mmCIF file of C-alpha atoms in Angstrom:
data_model
loop_
_atom_site.group_PDB
_atom_site.id
_atom_site.type_symbol
_atom_site.label_atom_id
_atom_site.label_comp_id
_atom_site.label_asym_id
_atom_site.label_seq_id
_atom_site.Cartn_x
_atom_site.Cartn_y
_atom_site.Cartn_z
ATOM 1 C CA UNK A 1 -70.230 1.947 14.243
ATOM 2 C CA UNK A 2 -71.298 0.537 10.878
ATOM 3 C CA UNK A 3 -71.176 -3.271 10.723
ATOM 4 C CA UNK A 4 -72.701 -3.852 7.299
ATOM 5 C CA UNK A 5 -73.293 -2.026 4.035
ATOM 6 C CA UNK A 6 -74.737 -2.969 0.670
ATOM 7 C CA UNK A 7 -75.551 -1.138 -2.522
ATOM 8 C CA UNK A 8 -78.642 -2.096 -4.490
ATOM 9 C CA UNK A 9 -79.776 -0.598 -7.768
ATOM 10 C CA UNK A 10 -83.159 0.993 -8.446
ATOM 11 C CA UNK A 11 -84.470 1.518 -11.946
ATOM 12 C CA UNK A 12 -85.936 5.004 -11.775
ATOM 13 C CA UNK A 13 -88.885 6.407 -13.701
ATOM 14 C CA UNK A 14 -86.412 8.060 -16.118
ATOM 15 C CA UNK A 15 -84.907 4.638 -16.852
ATOM 16 C CA UNK A 16 -81.689 5.542 -15.042
ATOM 17 C CA UNK A 17 -80.161 2.956 -12.730
ATOM 18 C CA UNK A 18 -79.369 4.607 -9.389
ATOM 19 C CA UNK A 19 -77.849 3.383 -6.146
ATOM 20 C CA UNK A 20 -79.889 2.513 -3.066
ATOM 21 C CA UNK A 21 -77.412 2.443 -0.153
ATOM 22 C CA UNK A 22 -78.087 0.202 2.859
ATOM 23 C CA UNK A 23 -76.321 0.475 6.189
ATOM 24 C CA UNK A 24 -76.591 -1.511 9.435
ATOM 25 C CA UNK A 25 -75.062 -0.240 12.673
ATOM 26 C CA UNK A 26 -73.712 -2.202 15.614
ATOM 27 C CA UNK A 27 -76.335 -2.813 18.304
ATOM 28 C CA UNK A 28 -76.194 -0.728 21.467
ATOM 29 C CA UNK A 29 -77.688 -1.540 24.838
ATOM 30 C CA UNK A 30 -80.687 0.644 25.592
ATOM 31 C CA UNK A 31 -83.168 0.427 28.462
ATOM 32 C CA UNK A 32 -82.505 -3.247 29.216
ATOM 33 C CA UNK A 33 -82.639 -4.331 25.555
ATOM 34 C CA UNK A 34 -80.453 -3.914 22.484
ATOM 35 C CA UNK A 35 -81.185 -1.484 19.642
ATOM 36 C CA UNK A 36 -79.851 -1.896 16.089
ATOM 37 C CA UNK A 37 -80.135 1.112 13.742
ATOM 38 C CA UNK A 38 -80.307 0.832 9.950
ATOM 39 C CA UNK A 39 -80.538 3.250 7.033
ATOM 40 C CA UNK A 40 -81.812 3.131 3.477
ATOM 41 C CA UNK A 41 -80.737 5.983 1.199
ATOM 42 C CA UNK A 42 -83.240 6.133 -1.662
ATOM 43 C CA UNK A 43 -82.223 7.976 -4.854
ATOM 44 C CA UNK A 44 -83.776 11.071 -6.339
ATOM 45 C CA UNK A 45 -86.520 9.853 -8.687
ATOM 46 C CA UNK A 46 -88.962 12.615 -9.678
ATOM 47 C CA UNK A 47 -88.910 13.574 -5.980
ATOM 48 C CA UNK A 48 -86.012 14.453 -3.653
ATOM 49 C CA UNK A 49 -83.723 11.682 -2.443
ATOM 50 C CA UNK A 50 -84.974 10.216 0.819
ATOM 51 C CA UNK A 51 -83.367 8.716 3.891
ATOM 52 C CA UNK A 52 -85.154 6.015 5.879
ATOM 53 C CA UNK A 53 -83.527 5.655 9.292
ATOM 54 C CA UNK A 54 -85.042 3.327 11.852
ATOM 55 C CA UNK A 55 -84.154 0.638 14.383
ATOM 56 C CA UNK A 56 -85.191 -2.707 15.788
ATOM 57 C CA UNK A 57 -84.910 -4.049 19.328
ATOM 58 C CA UNK A 58 -83.654 -7.429 20.464
ATOM 59 C CA UNK A 59 -83.155 -9.157 23.796
ATOM 60 C CA UNK A 60 -79.416 -9.381 23.077
ATOM 61 C CA UNK A 61 -77.069 -7.960 20.463
ATOM 62 C CA UNK A 62 -77.460 -10.898 18.061
ATOM 63 C CA UNK A 63 -81.256 -10.789 18.093
ATOM 64 C CA UNK A 64 -81.106 -7.006 17.575
ATOM 65 C CA UNK A 65 -79.018 -7.572 14.426
ATOM 66 C CA UNK A 66 -81.439 -10.242 13.179
ATOM 67 C CA UNK A 67 -84.454 -8.018 13.844
ATOM 68 C CA UNK A 68 -82.734 -5.015 12.250
ATOM 69 C CA UNK A 69 -82.014 -7.015 9.089
ATOM 70 C CA UNK A 70 -85.570 -8.340 8.907
ATOM 71 C CA UNK A 71 -87.070 -4.878 9.382
ATOM 72 C CA UNK A 72 -84.696 -3.454 6.758
ATOM 73 C CA UNK A 73 -85.749 -6.279 4.423
ATOM 74 C CA UNK A 74 -89.415 -5.543 5.007
ATOM 75 C CA UNK A 75 -88.901 -1.859 4.128
ATOM 76 C CA UNK A 76 -87.165 -2.857 0.880
ATOM 77 C CA UNK A 77 -89.729 -5.473 -0.099
ATOM 78 C CA UNK A 78 -92.702 -3.198 0.577
ATOM 79 C CA UNK A 79 -91.181 -0.411 -1.541
ATOM 80 C CA UNK A 80 -92.659 0.530 -4.898
ATOM 81 C CA UNK A 81 -89.321 -0.338 -6.553
ATOM 82 C CA UNK A 82 -89.551 -3.952 -5.377
ATOM 83 C CA UNK A 83 -93.267 -4.240 -6.133
ATOM 84 C CA UNK A 84 -92.582 -3.062 -9.708
ATOM 85 C CA UNK A 85 -89.550 -5.367 -10.124
ATOM 86 C CA UNK A 86 -87.179 -2.397 -10.306
ATOM 87 C CA UNK A 87 -84.834 -3.136 -7.407
ATOM 88 C CA UNK A 88 -81.901 -5.522 -7.610
ATOM 89 C CA UNK A 89 -78.573 -6.393 -6.037
ATOM 90 C CA UNK A 90 -76.845 -8.145 -8.945
ATOM 91 C CA UNK A 91 -77.296 -7.148 -12.591
ATOM 92 C CA UNK A 92 -79.554 -9.599 -14.428
ATOM 93 C CA UNK A 93 -81.033 -11.089 -11.264
ATOM 94 C CA UNK A 94 -84.072 -10.275 -9.178
ATOM 95 C CA UNK A 95 -83.782 -9.725 -5.439
ATOM 96 C CA UNK A 96 -82.045 -7.786 -2.682
ATOM 97 C CA UNK A 97 -80.438 -10.603 -0.708
ATOM 98 C CA UNK A 98 -81.925 -9.370 2.580
ATOM 99 C CA UNK A 99 -83.954 -11.650 4.866
ATOM 100 C CA UNK A 100 -87.591 -11.084 5.748
ATOM 101 C CA UNK A 101 -89.782 -12.184 8.641
ATOM 102 C CA UNK A 102 -91.500 -15.514 7.898
ATOM 103 C CA UNK A 103 -94.927 -13.869 7.464
ATOM 104 C CA UNK A 104 -93.630 -11.635 4.657
ATOM 105 C CA UNK A 105 -91.735 -14.250 2.642
ATOM 106 C CA UNK A 106 -94.442 -14.346 -0.027
ATOM 107 C CA UNK A 107 -92.899 -11.035 -1.199
ATOM 108 C CA UNK A 108 -89.612 -12.730 -2.155
ATOM 109 C CA UNK A 109 -88.825 -12.868 -5.875
ATOM 110 C CA UNK A 110 -86.121 -14.412 -8.047
ATOM 111 C CA UNK A 111 -82.952 -15.472 -6.279
ATOM 112 C CA UNK A 112 -84.306 -14.235 -2.935
ATOM 113 C CA UNK A 113 -87.188 -16.738 -3.145
ATOM 114 C CA UNK A 114 -84.755 -19.479 -4.119
ATOM 115 C CA UNK A 115 -82.228 -18.872 -1.339
ATOM 116 C CA UNK A 116 -84.159 -17.099 1.434
ATOM 117 C CA UNK A 117 -87.689 -18.497 1.020
#
């Protein structure tokens, strides 16, 4: 079951603005822990569109959600789109609005640094 979705925008090499779709699923109990799946649907941009699908574990359902969001945020912030300043949530602003682990917060830019740093 999907519990959260967001659409970001990537500025592609062609200059087109294309959607990057994020999705977070409800945690499920697995092997004595909780697993939270997430997806990032990257647009076609001089290579085929790509799907990143992964998960994070937590000791309970809430920590699995927190870990899933932080891992999703890390994937976004380590992407070439973010590094080149070509990924945003709101037109005219910089940032994705997704939390990061404390050790990666130096990657935050714009409104993300202001509100999540």
